[in-house]
mmCIF file of C-alpha atoms and ligand atoms in Angstrom:
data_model
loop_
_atom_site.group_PDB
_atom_site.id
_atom_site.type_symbol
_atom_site.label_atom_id
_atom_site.label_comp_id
_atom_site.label_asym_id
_atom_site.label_seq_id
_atom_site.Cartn_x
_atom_site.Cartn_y
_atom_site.Cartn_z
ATOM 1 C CA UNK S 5 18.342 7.823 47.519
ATOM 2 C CA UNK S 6 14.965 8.549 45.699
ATOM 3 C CA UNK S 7 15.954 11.623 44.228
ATOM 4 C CA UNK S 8 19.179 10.210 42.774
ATOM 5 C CA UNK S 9 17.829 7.229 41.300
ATOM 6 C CA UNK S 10 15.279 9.989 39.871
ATOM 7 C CA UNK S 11 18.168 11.820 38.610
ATOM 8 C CA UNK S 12 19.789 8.962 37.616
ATOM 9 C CA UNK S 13 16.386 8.025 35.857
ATOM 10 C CA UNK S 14 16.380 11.604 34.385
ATOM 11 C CA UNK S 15 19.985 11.654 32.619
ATOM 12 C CA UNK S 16 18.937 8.243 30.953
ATOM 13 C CA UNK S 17 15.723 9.586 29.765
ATOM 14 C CA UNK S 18 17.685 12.813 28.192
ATOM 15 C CA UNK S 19 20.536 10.156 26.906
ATOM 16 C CA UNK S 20 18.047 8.323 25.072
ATOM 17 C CA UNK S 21 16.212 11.049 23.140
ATOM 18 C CA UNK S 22 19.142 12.275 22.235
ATOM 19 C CA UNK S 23 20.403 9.146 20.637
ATOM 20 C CA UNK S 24 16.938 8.792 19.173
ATOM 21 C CA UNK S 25 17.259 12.363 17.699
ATOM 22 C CA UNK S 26 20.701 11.509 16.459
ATOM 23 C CA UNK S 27 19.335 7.874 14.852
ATOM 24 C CA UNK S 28 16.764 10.540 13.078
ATOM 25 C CA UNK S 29 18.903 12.147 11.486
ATOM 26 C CA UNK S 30 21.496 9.855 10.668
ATOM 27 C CA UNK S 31 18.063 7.849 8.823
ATOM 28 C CA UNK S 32 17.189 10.964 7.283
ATOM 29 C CA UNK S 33 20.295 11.737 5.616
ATOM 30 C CA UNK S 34 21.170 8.067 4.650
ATOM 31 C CA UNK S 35 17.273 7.993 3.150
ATOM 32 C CA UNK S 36 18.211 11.451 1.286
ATOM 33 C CA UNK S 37 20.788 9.474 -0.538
ATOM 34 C CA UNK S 38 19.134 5.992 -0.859
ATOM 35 C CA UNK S 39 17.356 7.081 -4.040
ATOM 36 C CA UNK S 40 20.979 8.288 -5.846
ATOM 37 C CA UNK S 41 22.348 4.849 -4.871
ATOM 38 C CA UNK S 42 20.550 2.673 -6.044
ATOM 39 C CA UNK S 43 18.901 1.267 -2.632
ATOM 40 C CA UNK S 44 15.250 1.901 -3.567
ATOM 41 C CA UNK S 45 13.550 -1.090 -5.345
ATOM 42 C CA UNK S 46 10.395 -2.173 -5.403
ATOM 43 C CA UNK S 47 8.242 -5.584 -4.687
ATOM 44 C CA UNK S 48 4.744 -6.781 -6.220
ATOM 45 C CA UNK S 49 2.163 -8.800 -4.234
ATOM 46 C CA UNK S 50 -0.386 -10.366 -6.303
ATOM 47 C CA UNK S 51 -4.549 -9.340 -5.744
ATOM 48 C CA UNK S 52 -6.233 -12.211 -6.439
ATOM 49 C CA UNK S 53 -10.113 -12.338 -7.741
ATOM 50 C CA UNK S 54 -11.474 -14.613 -5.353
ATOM 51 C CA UNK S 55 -14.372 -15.866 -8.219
ATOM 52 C CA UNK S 56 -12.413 -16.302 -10.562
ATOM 53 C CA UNK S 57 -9.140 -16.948 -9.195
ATOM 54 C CA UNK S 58 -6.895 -15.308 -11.214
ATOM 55 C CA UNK S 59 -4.321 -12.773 -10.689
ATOM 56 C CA UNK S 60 -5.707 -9.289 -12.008
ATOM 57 C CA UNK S 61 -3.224 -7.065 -10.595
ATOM 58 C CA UNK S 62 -0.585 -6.247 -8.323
ATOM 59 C CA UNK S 63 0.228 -3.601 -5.466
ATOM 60 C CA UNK S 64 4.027 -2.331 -5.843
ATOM 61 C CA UNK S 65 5.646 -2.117 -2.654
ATOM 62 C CA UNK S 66 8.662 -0.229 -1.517
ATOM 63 C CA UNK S 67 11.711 -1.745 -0.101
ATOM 64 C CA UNK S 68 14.840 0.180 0.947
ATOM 65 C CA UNK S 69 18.134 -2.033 1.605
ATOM 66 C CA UNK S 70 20.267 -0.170 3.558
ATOM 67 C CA UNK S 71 23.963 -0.644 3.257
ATOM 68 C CA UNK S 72 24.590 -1.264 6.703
ATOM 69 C CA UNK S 73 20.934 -1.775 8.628
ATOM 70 C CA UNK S 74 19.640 -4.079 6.250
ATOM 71 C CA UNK S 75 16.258 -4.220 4.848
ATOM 72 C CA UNK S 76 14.487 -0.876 6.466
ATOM 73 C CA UNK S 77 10.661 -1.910 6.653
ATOM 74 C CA UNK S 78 8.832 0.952 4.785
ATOM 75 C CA UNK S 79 6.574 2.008 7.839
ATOM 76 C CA UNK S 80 9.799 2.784 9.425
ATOM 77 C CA UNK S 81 11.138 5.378 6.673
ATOM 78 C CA UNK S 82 7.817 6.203 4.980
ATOM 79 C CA UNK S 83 6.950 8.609 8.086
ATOM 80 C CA UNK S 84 10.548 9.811 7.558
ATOM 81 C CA UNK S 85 9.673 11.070 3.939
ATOM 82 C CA UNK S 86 7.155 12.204 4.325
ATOM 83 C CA UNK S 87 7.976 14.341 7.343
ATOM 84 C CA UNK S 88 10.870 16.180 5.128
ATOM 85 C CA UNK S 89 9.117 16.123 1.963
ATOM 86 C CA UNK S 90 11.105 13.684 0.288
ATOM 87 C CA UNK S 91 8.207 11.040 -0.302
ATOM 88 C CA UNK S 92 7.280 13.924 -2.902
ATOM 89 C CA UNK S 93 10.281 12.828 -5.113
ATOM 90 C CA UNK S 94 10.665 9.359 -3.839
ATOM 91 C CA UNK S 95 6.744 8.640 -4.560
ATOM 92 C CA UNK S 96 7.770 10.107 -8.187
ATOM 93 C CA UNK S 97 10.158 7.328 -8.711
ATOM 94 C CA UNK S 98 8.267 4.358 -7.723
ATOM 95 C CA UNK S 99 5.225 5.490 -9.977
ATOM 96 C CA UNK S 100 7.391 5.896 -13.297
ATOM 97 C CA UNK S 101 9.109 2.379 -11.534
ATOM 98 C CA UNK S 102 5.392 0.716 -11.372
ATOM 99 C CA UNK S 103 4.654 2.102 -14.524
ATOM 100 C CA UNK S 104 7.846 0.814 -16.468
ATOM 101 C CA UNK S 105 7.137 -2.233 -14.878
ATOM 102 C CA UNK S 106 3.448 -2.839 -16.190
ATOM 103 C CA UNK S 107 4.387 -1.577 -19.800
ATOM 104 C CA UNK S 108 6.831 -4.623 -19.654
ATOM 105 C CA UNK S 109 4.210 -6.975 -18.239
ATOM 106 C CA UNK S 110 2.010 -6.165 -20.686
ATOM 107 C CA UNK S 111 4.461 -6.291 -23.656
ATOM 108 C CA UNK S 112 5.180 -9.635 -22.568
ATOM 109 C CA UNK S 113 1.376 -10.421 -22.861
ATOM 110 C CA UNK S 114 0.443 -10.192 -19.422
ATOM 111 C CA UNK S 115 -1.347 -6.764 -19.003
ATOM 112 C CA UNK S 116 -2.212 -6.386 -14.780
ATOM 113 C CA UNK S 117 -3.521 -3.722 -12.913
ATOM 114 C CA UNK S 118 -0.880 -1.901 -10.629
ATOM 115 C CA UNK S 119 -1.889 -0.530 -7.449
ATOM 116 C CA UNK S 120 0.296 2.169 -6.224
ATOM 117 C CA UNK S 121 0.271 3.483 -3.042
ATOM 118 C CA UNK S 122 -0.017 7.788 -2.779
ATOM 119 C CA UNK S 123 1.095 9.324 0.304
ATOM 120 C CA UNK S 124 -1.267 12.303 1.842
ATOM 121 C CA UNK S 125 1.786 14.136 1.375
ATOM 122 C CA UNK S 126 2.078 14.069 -2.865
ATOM 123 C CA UNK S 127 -1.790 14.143 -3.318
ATOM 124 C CA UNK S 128 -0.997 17.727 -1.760
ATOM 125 C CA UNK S 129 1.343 18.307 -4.461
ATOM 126 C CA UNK S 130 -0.507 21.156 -6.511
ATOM 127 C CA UNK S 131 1.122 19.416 -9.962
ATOM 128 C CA UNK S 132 0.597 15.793 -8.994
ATOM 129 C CA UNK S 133 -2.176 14.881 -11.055
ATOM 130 C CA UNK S 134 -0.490 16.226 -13.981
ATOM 131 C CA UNK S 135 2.830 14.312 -13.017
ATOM 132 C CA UNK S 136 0.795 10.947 -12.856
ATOM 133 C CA UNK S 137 -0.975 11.481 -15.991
ATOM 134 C CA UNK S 138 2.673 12.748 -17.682
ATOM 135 C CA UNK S 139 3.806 9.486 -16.137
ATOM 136 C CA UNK S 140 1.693 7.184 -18.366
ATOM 137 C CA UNK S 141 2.146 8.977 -21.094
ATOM 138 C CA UNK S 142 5.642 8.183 -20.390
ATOM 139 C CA UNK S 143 5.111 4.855 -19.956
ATOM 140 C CA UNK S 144 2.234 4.414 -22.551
ATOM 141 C CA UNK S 145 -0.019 2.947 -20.229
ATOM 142 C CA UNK S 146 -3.632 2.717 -20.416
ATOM 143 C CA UNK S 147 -5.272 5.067 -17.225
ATOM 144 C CA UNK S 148 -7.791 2.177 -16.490
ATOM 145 C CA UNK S 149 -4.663 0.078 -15.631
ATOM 146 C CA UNK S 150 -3.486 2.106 -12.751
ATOM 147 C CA UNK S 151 -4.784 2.199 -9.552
ATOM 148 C CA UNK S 152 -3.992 4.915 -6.659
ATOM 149 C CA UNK S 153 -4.088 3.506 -2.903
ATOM 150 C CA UNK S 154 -4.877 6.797 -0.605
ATOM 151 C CA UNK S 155 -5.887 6.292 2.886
ATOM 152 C CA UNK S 156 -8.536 8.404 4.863
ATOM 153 C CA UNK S 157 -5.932 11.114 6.471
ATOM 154 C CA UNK S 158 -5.362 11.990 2.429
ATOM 155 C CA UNK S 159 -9.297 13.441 2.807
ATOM 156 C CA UNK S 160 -8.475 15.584 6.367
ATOM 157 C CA UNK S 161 -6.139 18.412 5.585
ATOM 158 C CA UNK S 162 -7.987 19.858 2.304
ATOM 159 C CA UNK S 163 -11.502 17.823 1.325
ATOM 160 C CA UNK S 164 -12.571 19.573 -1.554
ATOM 161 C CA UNK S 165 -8.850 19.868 -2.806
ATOM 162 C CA UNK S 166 -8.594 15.873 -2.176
ATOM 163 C CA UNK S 167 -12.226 15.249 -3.614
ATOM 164 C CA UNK S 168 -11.016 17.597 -6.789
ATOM 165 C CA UNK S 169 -7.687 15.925 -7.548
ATOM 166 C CA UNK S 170 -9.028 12.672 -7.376
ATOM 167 C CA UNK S 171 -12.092 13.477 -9.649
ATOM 168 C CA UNK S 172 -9.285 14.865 -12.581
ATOM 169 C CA UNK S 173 -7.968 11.330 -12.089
ATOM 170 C CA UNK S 174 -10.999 10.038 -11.895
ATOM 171 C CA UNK S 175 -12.182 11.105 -15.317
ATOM 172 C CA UNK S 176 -9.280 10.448 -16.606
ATOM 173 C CA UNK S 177 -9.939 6.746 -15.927
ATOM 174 C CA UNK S 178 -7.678 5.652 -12.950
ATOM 175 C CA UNK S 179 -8.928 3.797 -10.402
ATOM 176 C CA UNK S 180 -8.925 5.339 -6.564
ATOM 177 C CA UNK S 181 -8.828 2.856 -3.569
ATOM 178 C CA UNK S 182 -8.938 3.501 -0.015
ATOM 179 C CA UNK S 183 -6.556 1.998 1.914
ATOM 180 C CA UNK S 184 -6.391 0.553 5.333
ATOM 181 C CA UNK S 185 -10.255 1.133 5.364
ATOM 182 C CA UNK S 186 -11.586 1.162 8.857
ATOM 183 C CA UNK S 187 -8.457 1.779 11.360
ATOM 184 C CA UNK S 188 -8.277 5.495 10.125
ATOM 185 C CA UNK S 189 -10.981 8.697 10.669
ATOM 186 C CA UNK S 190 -13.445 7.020 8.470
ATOM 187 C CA UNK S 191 -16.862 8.692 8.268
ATOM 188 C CA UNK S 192 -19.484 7.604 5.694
ATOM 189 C CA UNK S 193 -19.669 11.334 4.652
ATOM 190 C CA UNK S 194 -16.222 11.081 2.917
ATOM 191 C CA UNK S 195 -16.573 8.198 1.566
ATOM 192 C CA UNK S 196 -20.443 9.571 -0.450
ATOM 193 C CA UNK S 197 -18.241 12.999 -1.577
ATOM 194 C CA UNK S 198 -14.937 11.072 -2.653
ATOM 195 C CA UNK S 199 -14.815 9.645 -6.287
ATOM 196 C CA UNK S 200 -13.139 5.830 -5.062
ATOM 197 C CA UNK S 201 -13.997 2.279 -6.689
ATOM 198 C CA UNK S 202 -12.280 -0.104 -4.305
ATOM 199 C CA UNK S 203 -12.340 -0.807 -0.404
ATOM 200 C CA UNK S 204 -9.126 -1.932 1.332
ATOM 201 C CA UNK S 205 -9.886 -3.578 4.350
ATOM 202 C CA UNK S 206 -7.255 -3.623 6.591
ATOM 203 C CA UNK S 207 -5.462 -6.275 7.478
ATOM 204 C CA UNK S 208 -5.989 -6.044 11.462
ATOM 205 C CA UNK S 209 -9.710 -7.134 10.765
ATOM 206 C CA UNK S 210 -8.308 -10.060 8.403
ATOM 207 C CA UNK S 211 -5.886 -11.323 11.162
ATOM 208 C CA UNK S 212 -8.142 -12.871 13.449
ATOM 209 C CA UNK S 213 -11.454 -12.677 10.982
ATOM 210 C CA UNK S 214 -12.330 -16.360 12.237
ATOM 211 C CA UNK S 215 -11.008 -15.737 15.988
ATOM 212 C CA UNK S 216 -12.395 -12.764 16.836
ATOM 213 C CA UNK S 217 -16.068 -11.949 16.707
ATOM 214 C CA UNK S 218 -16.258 -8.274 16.060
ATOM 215 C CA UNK S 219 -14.001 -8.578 13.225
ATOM 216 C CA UNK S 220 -15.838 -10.914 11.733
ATOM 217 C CA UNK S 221 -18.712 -8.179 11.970
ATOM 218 C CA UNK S 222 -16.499 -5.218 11.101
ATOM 219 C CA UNK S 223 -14.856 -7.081 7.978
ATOM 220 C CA UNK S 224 -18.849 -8.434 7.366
ATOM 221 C CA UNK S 225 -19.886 -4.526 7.386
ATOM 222 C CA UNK S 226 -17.344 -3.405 5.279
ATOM 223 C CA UNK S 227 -18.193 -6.069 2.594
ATOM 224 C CA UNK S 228 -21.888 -5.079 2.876
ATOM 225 C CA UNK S 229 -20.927 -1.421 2.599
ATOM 226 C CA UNK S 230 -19.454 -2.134 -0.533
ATOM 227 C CA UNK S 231 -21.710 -3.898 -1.989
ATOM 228 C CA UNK S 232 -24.294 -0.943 -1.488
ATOM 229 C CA UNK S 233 -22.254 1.944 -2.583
ATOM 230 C CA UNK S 234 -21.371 0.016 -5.535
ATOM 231 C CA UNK S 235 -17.469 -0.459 -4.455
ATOM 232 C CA UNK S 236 -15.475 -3.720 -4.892
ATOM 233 C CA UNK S 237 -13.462 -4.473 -1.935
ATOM 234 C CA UNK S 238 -10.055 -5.774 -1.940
ATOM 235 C CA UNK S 239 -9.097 -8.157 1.740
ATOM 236 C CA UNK S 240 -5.735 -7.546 2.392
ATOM 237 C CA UNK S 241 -3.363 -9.728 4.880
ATOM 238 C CA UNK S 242 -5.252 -12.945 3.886
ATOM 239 C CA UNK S 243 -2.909 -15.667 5.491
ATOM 240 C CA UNK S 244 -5.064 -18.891 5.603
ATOM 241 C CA UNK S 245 -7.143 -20.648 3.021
ATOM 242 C CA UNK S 246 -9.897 -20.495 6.136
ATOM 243 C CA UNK S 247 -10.092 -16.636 5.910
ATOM 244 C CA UNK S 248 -9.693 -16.994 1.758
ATOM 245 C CA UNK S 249 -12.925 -19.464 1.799
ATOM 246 C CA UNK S 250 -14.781 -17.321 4.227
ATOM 247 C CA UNK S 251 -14.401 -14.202 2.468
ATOM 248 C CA UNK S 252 -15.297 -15.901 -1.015
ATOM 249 C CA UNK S 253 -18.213 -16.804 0.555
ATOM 250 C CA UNK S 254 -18.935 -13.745 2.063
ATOM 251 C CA UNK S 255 -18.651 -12.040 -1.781
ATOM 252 C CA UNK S 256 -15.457 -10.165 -0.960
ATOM 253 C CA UNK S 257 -14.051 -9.982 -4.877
ATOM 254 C CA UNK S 258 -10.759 -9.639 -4.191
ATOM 255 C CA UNK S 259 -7.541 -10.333 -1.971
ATOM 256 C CA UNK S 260 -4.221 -10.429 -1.590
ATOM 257 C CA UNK S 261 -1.656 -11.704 1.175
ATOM 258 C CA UNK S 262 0.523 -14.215 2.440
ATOM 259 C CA UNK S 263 -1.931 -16.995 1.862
ATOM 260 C CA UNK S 264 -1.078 -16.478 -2.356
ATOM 261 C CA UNK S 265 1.734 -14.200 -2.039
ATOM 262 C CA UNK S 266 4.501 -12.416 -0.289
ATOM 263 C CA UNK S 267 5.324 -9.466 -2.341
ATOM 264 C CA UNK S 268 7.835 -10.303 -4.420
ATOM 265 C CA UNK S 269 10.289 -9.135 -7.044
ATOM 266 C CA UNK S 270 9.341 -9.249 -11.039
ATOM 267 C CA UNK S 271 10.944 -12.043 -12.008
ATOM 268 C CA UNK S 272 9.552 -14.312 -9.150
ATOM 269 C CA UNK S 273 6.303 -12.289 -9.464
ATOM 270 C CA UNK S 274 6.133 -13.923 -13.417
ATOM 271 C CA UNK S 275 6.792 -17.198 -12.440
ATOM 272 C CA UNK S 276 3.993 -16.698 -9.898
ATOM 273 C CA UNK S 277 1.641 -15.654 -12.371
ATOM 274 C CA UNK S 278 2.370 -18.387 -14.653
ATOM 275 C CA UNK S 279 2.144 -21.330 -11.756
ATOM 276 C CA UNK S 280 -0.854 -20.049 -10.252
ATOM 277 C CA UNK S 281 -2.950 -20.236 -13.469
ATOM 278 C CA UNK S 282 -1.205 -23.609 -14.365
ATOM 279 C CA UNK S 283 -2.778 -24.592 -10.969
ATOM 280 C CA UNK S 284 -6.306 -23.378 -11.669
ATOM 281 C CA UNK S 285 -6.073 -24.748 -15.267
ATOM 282 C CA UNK S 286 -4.921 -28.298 -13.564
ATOM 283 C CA UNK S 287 -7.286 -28.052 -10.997
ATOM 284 C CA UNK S 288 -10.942 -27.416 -13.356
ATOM 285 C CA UNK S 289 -9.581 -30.657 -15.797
HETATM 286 P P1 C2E T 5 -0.149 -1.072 2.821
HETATM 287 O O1 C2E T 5 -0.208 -0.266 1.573
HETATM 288 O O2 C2E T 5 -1.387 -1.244 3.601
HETATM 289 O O3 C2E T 5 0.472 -2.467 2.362
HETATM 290 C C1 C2E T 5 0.129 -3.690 2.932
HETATM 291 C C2 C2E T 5 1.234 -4.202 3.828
HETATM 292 O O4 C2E T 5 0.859 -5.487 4.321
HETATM 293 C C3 C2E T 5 2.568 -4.411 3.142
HETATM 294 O O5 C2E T 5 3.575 -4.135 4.093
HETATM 295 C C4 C2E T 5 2.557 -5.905 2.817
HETATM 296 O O6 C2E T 5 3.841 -6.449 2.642
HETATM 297 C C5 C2E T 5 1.877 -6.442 4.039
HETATM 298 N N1 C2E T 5 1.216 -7.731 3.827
HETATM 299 C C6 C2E T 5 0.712 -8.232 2.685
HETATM 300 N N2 C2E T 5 0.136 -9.441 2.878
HETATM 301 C C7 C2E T 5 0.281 -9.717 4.195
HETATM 302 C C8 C2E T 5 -0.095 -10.843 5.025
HETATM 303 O O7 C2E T 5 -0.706 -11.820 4.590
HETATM 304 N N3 C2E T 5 0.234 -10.749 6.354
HETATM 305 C C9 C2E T 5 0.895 -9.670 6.869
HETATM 306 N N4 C2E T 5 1.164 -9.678 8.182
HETATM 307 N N5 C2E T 5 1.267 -8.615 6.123
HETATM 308 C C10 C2E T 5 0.963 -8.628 4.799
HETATM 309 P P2 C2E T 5 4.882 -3.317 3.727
HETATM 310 O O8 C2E T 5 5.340 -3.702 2.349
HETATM 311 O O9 C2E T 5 5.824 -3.453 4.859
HETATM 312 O O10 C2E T 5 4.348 -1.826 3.652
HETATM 313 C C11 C2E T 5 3.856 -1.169 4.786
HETATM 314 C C12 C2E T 5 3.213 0.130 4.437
HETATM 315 O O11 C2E T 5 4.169 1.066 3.932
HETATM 316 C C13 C2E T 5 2.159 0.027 3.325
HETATM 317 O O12 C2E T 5 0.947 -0.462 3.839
HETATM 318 C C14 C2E T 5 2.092 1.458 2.864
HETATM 319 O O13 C2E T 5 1.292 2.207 3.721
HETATM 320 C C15 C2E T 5 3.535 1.912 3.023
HETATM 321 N N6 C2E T 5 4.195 1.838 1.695
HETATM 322 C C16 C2E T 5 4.823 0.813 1.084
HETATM 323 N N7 C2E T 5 5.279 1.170 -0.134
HETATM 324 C C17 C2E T 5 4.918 2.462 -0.311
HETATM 325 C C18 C2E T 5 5.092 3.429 -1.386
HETATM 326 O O14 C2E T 5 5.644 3.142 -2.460
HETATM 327 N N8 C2E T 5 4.589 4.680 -1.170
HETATM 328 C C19 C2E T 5 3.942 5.016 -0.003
HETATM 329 N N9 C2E T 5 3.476 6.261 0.129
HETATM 330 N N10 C2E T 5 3.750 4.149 0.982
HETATM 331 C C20 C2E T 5 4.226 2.888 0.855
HETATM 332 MG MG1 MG T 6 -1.494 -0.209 0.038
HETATM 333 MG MG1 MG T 7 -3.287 -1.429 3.551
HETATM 334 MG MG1 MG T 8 -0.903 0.004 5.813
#
């Protein structure tokens, strides 16, 4: 009986990869064609300075609305892309996308920074600093007003190609932030070689900042480590006005989350803008 339920246990195990292999694929080729139709757009979540309390930028965000699954989160397909290679032309679109975007924002007066988020993947792209820079030329966008999100497994593969690309961009004048600081392969050695201005702590520490002791102490650290290499550091995930007052208080500059801000598409995203400095005006008379 033992060694047919094992059997039995076996065939289901086989069953199920295969249907996972076959779900894959079937993701693969529907995200191949996402781009063509139309189903790529993207979202912008507000950073907030926490001194001054304004809005002085915005991360852009990829969605994907599939036809028949409905809203695909990105760290479902991202993986996907970049697996096959297609983040390389997908990445592409939602920087000329972020870029178009902030042109308009700042023809209409309101000139933010936009964060955009690089895969590992494209910053191994041997032309991709000279397809961001081409970008906002494109775009006629200022370099200072773009910022690049990489994350610590960008610096693993190739350092010293990493450290170089991000130097051209560097001088150039964009901005370099590291993303999801702390849950990846972080080492204090990187972080002296690579040319970045802004810490992203990740939003695990933020969670349960006030719960949870240690991450209290880790999101403490990273604020501290900031301050003394001279980086500003960005909270992300900030859900509660608790956590907002805590890191003000703590001299964490900036933050963005649920707490201001779901990301949200550019016409909300306006209105945001607009209501959220009516507030602050309001609130000072
Ligand atoms: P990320 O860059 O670390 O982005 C932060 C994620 O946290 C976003 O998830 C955002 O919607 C979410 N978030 C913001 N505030 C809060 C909050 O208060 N609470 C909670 N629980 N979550 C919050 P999202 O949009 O699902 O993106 C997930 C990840 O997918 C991103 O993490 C990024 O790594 C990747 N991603 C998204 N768009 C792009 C893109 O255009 N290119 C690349 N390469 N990766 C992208
Ligand atoms: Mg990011
Ligand atoms: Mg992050
Ligand atoms: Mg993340």
């Amino acid at each position: 009986l033992a060694k047919q339920n094992g059997h039995n246990h076996f065939q289901f195990y086989v069953a199920s990869i295969d249907q996972e292999i076959r779900d894959r694929k079937q993701l693969e080729k529907d995200l191949s064609q996402a781009l063509a139709n139309h189903q790529l757009h993207l979202v912008y979540q507000p950073q907030i300075n926490l001194e001054s309390k304004r809005v002085i930028g915005a991360e852009a965000l990829l969605r994907w609305e599939h036809p028949t699954r409905g809203m695909v989160p990105p760290d479902t397909f991202i993986p996907v892309a970049e697996a096959n290679g297609s983040i390389v032309e997908i990445g592409q679109w939602v920087l000329d996308q972020a870029c178009w975007q902030a042109a308009r924002w700042a023809s209409d007066g309101t000139p933010l920074r936009i964060a955009v988020n690089l895969s590992a993947v494209q910053l191994r792209q041997e032309t991709i600093v000279d397809d961001i820079l081409d970008t906002l030329r494109r775009h006629k966008i200022p370099a200072g007003r773009l910022e690049l999100e990489v994350t610590e497994t960008s610096f693993m593969t190739n350092l010293s190609d990493a450290v170089a690309k991000l130097h051209r961009l560097n001088r150039a004048g964009i901005s370099i932030a590291v993303d999801d600081f702390g849950t990846g392969y972080s080492s204090l050695t990187y972080l002296k070689q690579m040319p970045v201005q802004h810490l992203k702590i990740d939003k695990q520490f933020i969670q349960d900042l006030l719960v949870n002791e240690e991450d209290t102490r880790i999101a403490n650290t990273i604020i501290d480590l900031g301050k003394s290499l001279n980086l500003s550091v960005v909270a992300e995930g900030v859900e509660t006005a608790e956590q907002e007052y805590y890191l003000s208080q703590r001299g964490c500059q900036l933050a963005q989350g649920y707490f201001f801000s779901k990301p949200l598409p550019p016409h909300e995203f306006e209105t945001f803008v607009k209501g959220f400095h009516e507030q602050i005006v309001e609130n000072n008379a």
